Coordinates of C-alpha atoms in Angstrom, one line a residue:
Chain N
M1103 CA -56.9 -237.8 81.5
S1104 CA -55.7 -239.8 84.4
T1105 CA -57.1 -239.6 87.7
T1106 CA -54.5 -238.1 88.9
A1107 CA -54.9 -234.5 86.3
K1108 CA -56.0 -231.7 88.2
T1109 CA -54.5 -229.3 85.5
P1110 CA -58.1 -228.7 82.7
G1111 CA -56.7 -229.8 79.2
T1112 CA -55.8 -227.3 76.9
G1113 CA -58.5 -227.8 74.2
D1114 CA -60.4 -224.9 72.9
S1115 CA -63.4 -227.0 72.9
G1116 CA -65.4 -227.6 76.4
N1117 CA -68.1 -230.5 74.7
S1118 CA -66.6 -233.2 76.2
D1119 CA -65.8 -231.7 79.8
F1120 CA -68.6 -233.5 81.2
A1121 CA -66.9 -236.6 79.8
R1122 CA -63.7 -235.6 81.3
A1123 CA -65.3 -234.9 85.0
G1124 CA -66.9 -238.3 84.6
A1125 CA -63.2 -240.1 83.7
H1126 CA -62.3 -239.7 87.1
G1127 CA -61.7 -242.9 89.2
Q1128 CA -64.7 -243.6 91.5
S1129 CA -62.2 -243.5 93.8
R1130 CA -60.3 -241.1 93.3
S1131 CA -63.8 -238.5 92.5
V1132 CA -63.5 -234.6 92.5
P1133 CA -59.9 -233.8 94.4
R1134 CA -59.7 -232.1 97.3
S1135 CA -57.7 -230.8 99.7
E1136 CA -57.6 -232.2 103.9
S1137 CA -59.5 -229.8 105.0
E1138 CA -62.6 -229.3 102.5
D1139 CA -65.9 -228.4 103.5
P1140 CA -67.6 -232.0 103.7
A1141 CA -71.0 -230.5 101.8
P1142 CA -70.1 -231.2 98.6
K1143 CA -70.0 -235.0 99.1
R1144 CA -71.2 -237.5 96.6
R1145 CA -72.9 -240.6 97.3
A1146 CA -71.1 -243.5 95.9
G1147 CA -72.3 -244.6 92.4
R1148 CA -74.7 -241.2 91.4
P1149 CA -73.6 -240.7 87.5
R1150 CA -70.1 -238.3 87.6
T1151 CA -71.9 -236.1 84.7
S1152 CA -73.4 -234.5 88.0
V1153 CA -70.1 -234.2 89.6
L1154 CA -70.1 -230.6 87.2
S1155 CA -73.1 -228.6 89.1
R1156 CA -73.6 -225.0 89.5
R1157 CA -73.6 -226.2 92.7
L1158 CA -70.4 -227.8 93.2
I1159 CA -68.8 -225.2 91.8
L1160 CA -69.8 -222.6 93.9
E1161 CA -68.9 -224.7 96.8
T1162 CA -65.2 -225.3 95.7
G1163 CA -64.8 -222.2 95.2
L1164 CA -65.9 -221.3 98.9
R1165 CA -63.5 -224.5 99.5
L1166 CA -60.7 -222.5 98.2
I1167 CA -61.5 -219.1 99.9
D1168 CA -61.6 -220.4 103.4
E1169 CA -58.2 -222.3 101.9
V1170 CA -56.2 -219.4 100.1
G1171 CA -58.2 -216.3 101.2
A1172 CA -60.3 -214.5 98.6
H1173 CA -57.5 -213.5 95.8
G1174 CA -57.2 -215.4 93.7
V1175 CA -59.5 -217.8 94.0
G1176 CA -61.3 -217.7 90.0
M1177 CA -62.7 -219.8 87.3
R1178 CA -59.6 -221.1 86.3
A1179 CA -58.5 -222.0 89.9
I1180 CA -62.1 -224.0 90.3
A1181 CA -61.4 -225.3 87.1
K1182 CA -58.2 -227.2 87.8
E1183 CA -59.2 -228.0 91.7
L1184 CA -62.1 -229.8 89.5
G1185 CA -60.0 -231.4 87.1
V1186 CA -61.9 -230.3 84.7
R1187 CA -61.4 -227.3 81.4
P1188 CA -62.4 -223.0 82.5
S1189 CA -64.6 -223.3 79.3
A1190 CA -66.7 -225.9 81.0
L1191 CA -68.0 -224.1 83.9
Y1192 CA -69.1 -221.4 82.2
N1193 CA -72.3 -223.8 81.0
H1194 CA -72.6 -222.9 84.8
V1195 CA -71.6 -219.6 86.6
A1196 CA -71.6 -216.7 84.1
G1197 CA -67.9 -215.8 85.1
Q1198 CA -65.8 -214.1 88.1
D1199 CA -68.6 -211.6 89.2
E1200 CA -71.2 -215.0 89.2
L1201 CA -68.9 -216.3 90.7
V1202 CA -68.1 -213.9 94.1
A1203 CA -72.2 -213.6 93.5
G1204 CA -73.1 -217.1 94.0
V1205 CA -70.6 -217.4 97.0
R1206 CA -72.0 -215.3 98.8
E1207 CA -75.7 -216.8 98.2
L1208 CA -74.2 -220.1 99.4
I1209 CA -73.8 -218.7 102.8
S1210 CA -77.0 -216.3 103.1
D1211 CA -78.9 -219.5 102.6
R1212 CA -77.2 -220.9 106.0
I1213 CA -78.3 -218.3 108.5
P1214 CA -81.6 -219.2 109.6
V1215 CA -84.4 -216.9 109.2
D1216 CA -87.2 -219.3 110.4
M1217 CA -87.4 -217.1 114.3
F1218 CA -88.8 -214.2 112.3
V1219 CA -91.8 -216.4 111.3
R1220 CA -92.8 -217.0 115.7
E1221 CA -90.9 -214.4 117.3
P1222 CA -91.7 -210.8 118.0
W1223 CA -89.4 -208.5 116.3
D1224 CA -86.9 -207.9 118.3
V1225 CA -86.3 -211.4 119.8
A1226 CA -86.4 -212.7 116.4
L1227 CA -83.4 -210.4 115.2
A1228 CA -81.3 -211.2 117.5
E1229 CA -81.5 -214.4 117.4
W1230 CA -80.7 -214.1 113.4
A1231 CA -77.2 -211.5 114.5
V1232 CA -76.2 -214.6 116.3
G1233 CA -77.3 -217.3 113.2
Y1234 CA -75.3 -214.6 110.8
R1235 CA -72.1 -214.4 112.6
R1236 CA -71.5 -217.1 113.7
T1237 CA -72.1 -218.5 110.0
F1238 CA -69.8 -215.8 108.7
A1239 CA -67.4 -216.7 111.0
A1240 CA -66.4 -220.2 109.9
H1241 CA -65.7 -218.7 106.6
P1242 CA -63.5 -215.5 108.0
P1243 CA -61.8 -214.3 104.1
T1244 CA -65.5 -214.0 103.0
I1245 CA -66.4 -211.0 105.1
A1246 CA -64.7 -208.0 103.5
L1247 CA -65.2 -209.7 100.7
L1248 CA -69.3 -210.0 100.2
A1249 CA -69.7 -206.5 102.7
V1250 CA -69.6 -205.0 99.8
L1251 CA -70.4 -206.7 97.2
P1252 CA -73.9 -205.4 95.4
L1253 CA -76.8 -207.1 95.5
S1254 CA -77.5 -209.9 92.4
E1255 CA -81.3 -209.4 90.7
D1256 CA -81.7 -213.3 91.7
S1257 CA -80.2 -213.5 94.9
V1258 CA -81.2 -215.3 97.8
T1259 CA -79.8 -212.8 100.1
S1260 CA -81.8 -210.1 99.3
Q1261 CA -84.8 -212.6 100.7
M1262 CA -82.9 -213.1 103.7
Y1263 CA -83.9 -209.2 103.9
D1264 CA -86.9 -208.6 103.1
T1265 CA -87.9 -210.9 105.4
V1266 CA -86.3 -209.5 108.0
I1267 CA -87.6 -205.9 106.8
S1268 CA -91.0 -207.5 106.2
A1269 CA -90.7 -208.8 110.8
L1270 CA -89.5 -205.0 111.2
M1271 CA -92.6 -204.0 109.5
R1272 CA -95.0 -205.9 111.0
G1273 CA -93.5 -205.0 114.6
G1274 CA -94.6 -201.2 114.0
W1275 CA -90.6 -199.9 111.8
P1276 CA -91.2 -197.5 109.4
A1277 CA -90.0 -199.3 106.0
D1278 CA -86.7 -196.8 105.2
R1279 CA -85.6 -197.1 109.1
A1280 CA -86.5 -201.3 109.3
L1281 CA -83.6 -201.1 106.3
T1282 CA -81.2 -198.7 108.4
L1283 CA -81.6 -200.8 111.1
M1284 CA -81.0 -203.7 109.9
V1285 CA -77.6 -202.7 108.1
A1286 CA -76.6 -200.9 111.3
L1287 CA -77.2 -204.4 112.9
E1288 CA -75.2 -205.7 109.7
S1289 CA -72.1 -203.4 110.1
F1290 CA -72.0 -205.3 113.9
I1291 CA -72.8 -208.1 113.3
L1292 CA -70.0 -208.6 110.6
G1293 CA -67.4 -207.0 112.4
S1294 CA -68.2 -209.4 115.7
A1295 CA -67.5 -212.3 112.8
L1296 CA -63.9 -210.9 112.3
D1297 CA -63.0 -210.7 115.9
L1298 CA -64.5 -214.0 116.1
A1299 CA -61.9 -215.5 113.5
A1300 CA -59.3 -213.5 115.9
V1301 CA -57.1 -215.5 118.0
D1302 CA -58.2 -214.7 121.1
D1303 CA -54.7 -213.2 122.4
M1304 CA -55.5 -210.7 119.9
M1305 CA -55.8 -207.6 122.2
D1306 CA -53.1 -208.7 124.4
P1307 CA -50.8 -205.8 124.6
G1308 CA -47.2 -208.4 125.8
P1309 CA -44.8 -207.5 128.5
R1310 CA -45.1 -203.5 128.8
R1311 CA -45.1 -200.8 131.1
D1312 CA -46.5 -197.8 129.3
V1313 CA -49.9 -199.6 129.0
P1314 CA -50.9 -199.8 132.4
A1315 CA -54.6 -199.4 132.0
F1316 CA -55.0 -201.5 129.1
S1317 CA -52.6 -204.5 130.4
E1318 CA -54.9 -204.5 133.6
A1319 CA -58.0 -204.7 131.7
Y1320 CA -56.8 -207.9 129.7
R1321 CA -55.4 -209.8 132.8
S1322 CA -58.3 -208.5 134.9
R1323 CA -60.3 -209.9 131.5
A1324 CA -59.1 -213.3 131.3
E1325 CA -59.8 -213.9 135.0
H1326 CA -63.5 -213.1 134.0
L1327 CA -63.6 -215.0 131.0
A1328 CA -61.8 -218.2 132.7
A1329 CA -64.5 -218.6 135.9
R1330 CA -67.1 -218.2 133.1
G1331 CA -65.9 -220.1 130.6
E1332 CA -66.5 -217.4 128.0
G1333 CA -63.9 -216.7 125.0
P1334 CA -63.8 -212.6 125.1
A1335 CA -65.3 -212.4 120.8
E1336 CA -67.6 -213.5 122.8
A1337 CA -68.3 -211.5 125.6
S1338 CA -67.5 -208.6 123.6
F1339 CA -70.6 -209.8 120.8
Q1340 CA -73.1 -210.3 123.9
L1341 CA -72.3 -207.6 125.6
G1342 CA -73.0 -205.4 122.4
L1343 CA -75.7 -207.1 120.7
R1344 CA -77.6 -206.5 124.7
A1345 CA -76.5 -202.4 124.1
L1346 CA -77.6 -202.1 120.8
F1347 CA -81.4 -204.1 121.2
T1348 CA -81.3 -201.8 124.7
G1349 CA -80.8 -198.9 122.3
F1350 CA -83.3 -200.0 119.6
R1351 CA -85.9 -200.8 122.2
A1352 CA -85.9 -197.5 123.8
E1353 CA -85.9 -195.6 120.2
Y1354 CA -89.0 -197.8 119.3
A1355 CA -90.3 -196.3 122.2
A1356 CA -89.5 -192.9 122.0
L1357 CA -91.2 -193.3 118.1
G1358 CA -94.3 -194.5 119.9
L1359 CA -94.7 -197.8 117.1
A1360 CA -96.3 -200.4 117.5
P1361 CA -97.0 -204.1 116.0
T1362 CA -99.2 -203.1 112.5
S1363 CA -103.2 -205.3 112.7
A1364 CA -101.1 -208.3 110.3
G1365 CA -100.1 -208.8 114.1
A1366 CA -96.1 -210.1 115.6
H1367 CA -97.3 -213.1 115.3
E1368 CA -99.4 -213.9 112.7
A1369 CA -98.2 -216.4 110.2
P1370 CA -96.0 -214.0 107.2
P1371 CA -94.8 -215.0 103.7
A1372 CA -90.9 -216.9 104.8
H1373 CA -89.1 -217.6 102.0
R1374 CA -87.7 -220.5 103.6
Chain Z
M1372 CA -29.7 -197.5 87.6
S1373 CA -31.3 -195.2 85.5
T1374 CA -34.4 -193.0 86.3
T1375 CA -37.0 -194.8 85.0
A1376 CA -36.1 -198.3 86.6
K1377 CA -38.4 -199.8 88.9
T1378 CA -36.8 -203.4 88.6
P1379 CA -34.6 -204.0 92.0
G1380 CA -31.1 -204.7 91.2
T1381 CA -30.1 -208.3 90.6
G1382 CA -26.9 -208.0 92.9
D1383 CA -26.6 -209.5 95.9
S1384 CA -24.7 -206.7 97.7
G1385 CA -27.3 -203.7 99.9
N1386 CA -24.3 -201.6 100.8
S1387 CA -25.6 -199.5 97.7
D1388 CA -29.5 -198.7 97.7
F1389 CA -28.6 -196.1 99.5
A1390 CA -26.5 -194.5 97.2
R1391 CA -29.3 -195.8 94.2
A1392 CA -31.7 -194.7 95.7
G1393 CA -30.2 -190.9 96.1
A1394 CA -29.3 -191.8 92.3
H1395 CA -33.1 -190.8 91.4
G1396 CA -33.4 -187.6 89.5
Q1397 CA -34.6 -184.7 91.2
S1398 CA -38.2 -184.3 89.0
R1399 CA -38.4 -188.0 89.7
S1400 CA -37.7 -188.7 93.2
V1401 CA -39.7 -191.5 93.7
P1402 CA -42.1 -193.6 91.7
R1403 CA -45.5 -192.7 92.7
S1404 CA -49.0 -193.4 91.1
E1405 CA -51.2 -190.8 90.7
S1406 CA -54.0 -191.6 93.8
E1407 CA -51.0 -191.9 95.7
D1408 CA -51.4 -190.3 99.8
P1409 CA -49.7 -186.8 100.2
A1410 CA -48.3 -187.6 103.1
P1411 CA -44.8 -189.0 102.5
K1412 CA -43.6 -185.5 100.1
R1413 CA -40.6 -184.5 100.9
R1414 CA -38.8 -181.0 100.1
A1415 CA -36.5 -180.0 97.3
G1416 CA -33.1 -180.1 97.7
R1417 CA -33.4 -182.8 101.0
P1418 CA -30.6 -185.3 100.6
R1419 CA -32.0 -188.3 98.6
T1420 CA -30.7 -190.8 101.4
S1421 CA -33.4 -190.0 103.2
V1422 CA -35.7 -191.0 101.4
L1423 CA -35.6 -194.9 101.7
S1424 CA -36.8 -194.5 105.8
R1425 CA -39.0 -196.9 107.7
R1426 CA -41.8 -194.5 107.4
L1427 CA -41.6 -194.1 103.7
I1428 CA -41.7 -198.2 103.2
L1429 CA -44.3 -197.9 105.6
E1430 CA -46.7 -195.3 104.0
T1431 CA -45.6 -197.0 100.8
G1432 CA -47.1 -200.4 101.5
L1433 CA -50.4 -198.6 102.5
R1434 CA -50.3 -196.6 99.0
L1435 CA -49.8 -200.0 97.2
I1436 CA -52.3 -202.2 99.7
D1437 CA -54.9 -199.1 98.7
E1438 CA -54.0 -199.7 94.8
V1439 CA -54.1 -203.6 94.8
G1440 CA -55.6 -204.7 97.8
A1441 CA -53.8 -206.5 100.9
H1442 CA -52.5 -209.6 99.2
G1443 CA -49.6 -209.6 97.9
V1444 CA -48.2 -206.0 98.9
G1445 CA -44.5 -207.4 100.5
M1446 CA -40.9 -206.4 100.6
R1447 CA -40.4 -206.7 96.9
A1448 CA -43.0 -204.9 95.8
I1449 CA -42.1 -201.9 98.0
A1450 CA -38.6 -202.2 97.4
K1451 CA -39.8 -202.4 93.1
E1452 CA -42.2 -199.4 94.0
L1453 CA -39.2 -197.7 95.7
G1454 CA -36.3 -198.6 93.4
V1455 CA -34.3 -199.9 95.3
R1456 CA -33.5 -204.0 95.9
P1457 CA -35.4 -205.7 99.0
S1458 CA -32.4 -206.3 101.3
A1459 CA -32.0 -202.5 101.6
L1460 CA -36.0 -202.1 103.4
Y1461 CA -34.5 -204.6 106.1
N1462 CA -32.1 -202.2 107.6
H1463 CA -35.7 -200.4 108.4
V1464 CA -38.7 -203.2 108.6
A1465 CA -38.2 -206.7 109.8
G1466 CA -40.1 -208.5 107.5
Q1467 CA -43.9 -209.4 106.4
D1468 CA -45.2 -209.3 110.1
E1469 CA -43.5 -206.2 110.6
L1470 CA -44.0 -204.6 107.9
V1471 CA -48.2 -205.3 107.8
A1472 CA -47.7 -204.4 112.1
G1473 CA -46.7 -201.0 110.5
V1474 CA -49.0 -199.9 108.6
R1475 CA -51.4 -200.5 110.9
E1476 CA -49.4 -198.7 113.4
L1477 CA -49.5 -195.6 110.7
I1478 CA -53.5 -195.9 110.5
S1479 CA -53.8 -196.0 114.6
D1480 CA -51.6 -192.8 114.6
R1481 CA -54.3 -191.2 112.6
I1482 CA -57.0 -192.3 115.1
P1483 CA -58.1 -188.5 117.9
V1484 CA -57.7 -189.3 121.1
D1485 CA -57.5 -185.9 122.5
M1486 CA -61.1 -185.9 123.2
F1487 CA -60.8 -188.4 125.8
V1488 CA -58.5 -186.1 128.0
R1489 CA -62.0 -183.3 128.7
E1490 CA -65.2 -185.0 127.7
P1491 CA -67.0 -187.8 129.6
W1492 CA -66.8 -191.3 129.0
D1493 CA -69.3 -191.7 126.5
V1494 CA -68.9 -188.2 124.5
A1495 CA -65.4 -189.4 124.3
L1496 CA -65.8 -192.2 123.3
A1497 CA -68.6 -191.1 121.1
E1498 CA -66.2 -188.7 119.4
W1499 CA -63.8 -191.3 119.0
A1500 CA -65.7 -193.8 116.8
V1501 CA -66.9 -191.6 114.6
G1502 CA -62.5 -190.8 113.8
Y1503 CA -61.8 -194.2 114.8
R1504 CA -64.5 -195.1 111.3
R1505 CA -63.7 -192.2 109.5
T1506 CA -59.8 -193.2 109.4
F1507 CA -60.4 -197.4 108.4
A1508 CA -63.3 -195.9 105.9
A1509 CA -60.3 -194.5 104.0
H1510 CA -58.2 -197.7 103.5
P1511 CA -60.7 -199.9 102.9
P1512 CA -58.5 -203.6 102.2
T1513 CA -56.7 -202.5 105.3
I1514 CA -60.0 -203.5 107.6
A1515 CA -60.4 -206.9 107.2
L1516 CA -56.4 -207.4 107.4
L1517 CA -56.2 -205.5 110.4
A1518 CA -58.9 -206.0 112.3
V1519 CA -57.3 -209.8 113.3
L1520 CA -53.7 -209.3 113.8
P1521 CA -52.1 -209.9 116.7
L1522 CA -50.3 -206.5 119.0
S1523 CA -47.2 -206.4 118.8
E1524 CA -45.3 -205.4 121.9
D1525 CA -44.1 -202.0 120.8
S1526 CA -47.3 -201.3 119.0
V1527 CA -49.0 -197.4 119.6
T1528 CA -52.3 -199.2 119.0
S1529 CA -51.7 -200.0 122.4
Q1530 CA -51.2 -196.4 123.6
M1531 CA -54.4 -196.3 122.2
Y1532 CA -56.2 -198.8 123.7
D1533 CA -54.9 -197.7 126.5
T1534 CA -56.4 -194.0 126.4
V1535 CA -60.4 -195.5 126.1
I1536 CA -59.5 -197.9 128.8
S1537 CA -58.1 -195.5 131.1
A1538 CA -60.8 -193.3 130.1
L1539 CA -63.5 -195.9 130.5
M1540 CA -61.9 -196.7 134.1
R1541 CA -61.7 -193.1 135.3
G1542 CA -64.9 -193.3 134.2
G1543 CA -66.6 -196.0 136.5
W1544 CA -66.5 -199.2 134.0
P1545 CA -64.4 -202.5 135.9
A1546 CA -61.3 -202.8 133.8
D1547 CA -62.5 -206.2 132.4
R1548 CA -66.2 -204.8 131.8
A1549 CA -63.8 -201.4 129.8
L1550 CA -62.3 -203.9 127.8
T1551 CA -65.0 -205.7 126.8
L1552 CA -67.0 -203.0 125.9
M1553 CA -64.1 -201.3 123.8
V1554 CA -63.7 -204.1 121.7
A1555 CA -67.6 -204.3 120.8
L1556 CA -67.6 -201.3 120.0
E1557 CA -64.6 -201.8 117.9
S1558 CA -66.4 -204.9 116.2
F1559 CA -69.3 -201.8 114.8
I1560 CA -66.8 -199.2 113.6
L1561 CA -64.8 -202.0 111.9
G1562 CA -68.1 -203.8 110.2
S1563 CA -69.4 -200.1 109.7
A1564 CA -66.0 -198.9 108.4
L1565 CA -66.6 -201.6 105.8
D1566 CA -69.6 -200.8 104.9
L1567 CA -68.7 -196.6 103.7
A1568 CA -66.4 -198.1 101.6
A1569 CA -69.2 -200.0 99.4
V1570 CA -71.0 -198.6 97.5
D1571 CA -74.3 -196.1 97.9
D1572 CA -76.8 -198.6 95.9
M1573 CA -75.2 -202.0 97.2
M1574 CA -78.7 -202.7 98.8
D1575 CA -80.3 -201.8 96.0
P1576 CA -82.5 -204.9 95.2
G1577 CA -83.0 -204.4 91.2
P1578 CA -86.3 -204.5 89.9
R1579 CA -88.2 -207.7 91.8
R1580 CA -91.7 -208.4 92.7
D1581 CA -90.6 -211.0 95.6
V1582 CA -89.8 -209.3 97.5
P1583 CA -91.5 -206.6 98.2
A1584 CA -91.3 -205.5 101.4
F1585 CA -87.6 -205.0 100.8
S1586 CA -87.7 -203.0 98.0
E1587 CA -90.1 -200.7 99.4
A1588 CA -88.2 -200.4 102.3
Y1589 CA -85.2 -199.5 99.6
R1590 CA -87.4 -196.8 97.6
S1591 CA -88.2 -195.2 100.9
R1592 CA -85.5 -194.4 102.7
A1593 CA -83.7 -193.4 99.5
E1594 CA -86.1 -190.4 100.0
H1595 CA -85.7 -189.7 103.3
L1596 CA -82.2 -189.9 102.7
A1597 CA -81.7 -187.2 100.0
A1598 CA -84.2 -184.5 102.1
R1599 CA -81.7 -185.1 104.8
G1600 CA -78.5 -185.1 102.2
E1601 CA -77.1 -188.0 104.0
G1602 CA -76.4 -191.3 102.9
P1603 CA -77.2 -194.5 103.8
A1604 CA -73.9 -195.7 105.5
E1605 CA -73.8 -192.3 107.5
A1606 CA -77.9 -192.8 108.4
S1607 CA -77.1 -196.8 110.1
F1608 CA -74.0 -195.2 111.8
Q1609 CA -75.4 -193.1 113.6
L1610 CA -78.6 -195.0 114.0
G1611 CA -76.4 -198.0 115.9
L1612 CA -73.8 -195.7 117.1
R1613 CA -76.3 -193.7 119.3
A1614 CA -78.5 -197.3 120.2
L1615 CA -75.1 -199.0 121.2
F1616 CA -74.4 -195.9 123.7
T1617 CA -77.9 -195.9 124.8
G1618 CA -77.4 -199.1 125.4
F1619 CA -74.0 -198.9 127.1
R1620 CA -75.8 -195.8 129.4
A1621 CA -78.1 -198.5 130.7
E1622 CA -75.8 -200.8 131.4
Y1623 CA -73.7 -198.4 133.0
A1624 CA -76.6 -197.0 135.0
A1625 CA -77.3 -200.6 136.0
L1626 CA -73.9 -201.5 137.4
G1627 CA -74.5 -198.3 139.6
L1628 CA -71.4 -197.2 138.4
A1629 CA -69.5 -193.3 139.2
P1630 CA -66.6 -191.9 137.8
T1631 CA -63.4 -193.0 140.2
S1632 CA -61.9 -189.9 142.3
A1633 CA -59.0 -189.1 139.9
G1634 CA -61.6 -188.9 137.2
A1635 CA -62.3 -184.9 136.0
H1636 CA -65.8 -185.2 135.6
E1637 CA -67.9 -186.0 138.4
A1638 CA -71.7 -186.2 136.9
P1639 CA -72.8 -189.0 135.0
P1640 CA -72.9 -187.7 131.5
A1641 CA -75.7 -186.4 129.6
H1642 CA -77.6 -188.3 127.0
R1643 CA -76.4 -186.2 123.7

């Protein structure tokens, strides 16, 4: 295989795919686009055979999804991008379902959860929401894809959820309510991530006379935001987050909830 | 063109496309799948030439998006589905951008807004959120597509926004804050619509021992919801909506806001 070949081989044996990946020239390595995520960068001199890993396959899948959208990014496209046969990928990723699940794991794994071991439930939960939104907004095409994806049985996303729900339960929330609340917050986070991924003037009604209140609001918002140096998506996220937590705390107070004897600040078993 | 032909003609003139559409047999009409939206149904005996309208093109586009996803649904696919040449569509819809914008209009137009003329701002806004979520959840692939789409200059979506913002301003909200609040609520609505489109057991952690709090919460929620006959997405939407509006009312109270003299409802809205 030449160093410029990006198409997979046509043979039916996958045995030599590691060697094929290793045959790439040092200066070329894995073919990449200019807009790539820098995460999978390799050190010079590291054995080429380590190029083809589950991690690299998932990182490549995520990069392709970011570049061309969620549709059509499958094992074949990733193999082509990596310059190996599709069959070689199956040593690391069982198929399309595991690929999509794995991409979700990659993203979930970047959402900070360490605040849950040191902050009260509401402070930690709000910080989690901020990090969660920021992480997903960096990969807009994944939002709708992953928002409806069932959890696999070894998902690290489940570990993140466990950390969140543990913290809510230590705070005094009943288990069932903790889950319902987390999902409600997650809906706001994912909707806000979509909003953050849109252009800032998405809500511009344009020059028209039949929507005077909307037009006035759009102009007025632009002035207020310019004065504060804040983006429109950020302003709405902050207003919504504040409102949600006012409501969560009111519900907490109304239910007469209190932290369990384990205490909100005792070191819980964090997963990461 | 035979009544079974679904591929567009290969000639370069679009002049006869109306006649071609009209050549479909009475019993066949426009090709449809079983999962179609019933909206574009036609009366028997109505002239065939009226089949090809902007409305039908958009309805067909929406149906195809629902069936195969947002990607790859363009003028060509719609022409094929309708059994006409792509060129015939351009008499009604200028191109892909107008197509997607038009599909958004179709959906937006189904969101009820009549409550804004008779209810206080918070009651009307909560009812709007319920209808908005239900309308978009019926077309899951459109959610992420339309959430980031700029408004066209003749958009009926802008008219919906004008109705909402007018009501908030009559309620006493400053124009800029009204828009920021509406977008925050919209983020929650669209995230909740995605959640409603997912399978009910999406959050099932499966049989594993390392996420005990999450597993307990999932089991406990299933019991509580079964007792109430409520779905998990509905429970989270209701909890989040209640929390958001508790927060919106608290912000309203803290700002010392009151309905303007133009407002139909002088009394501050009561908690529901």
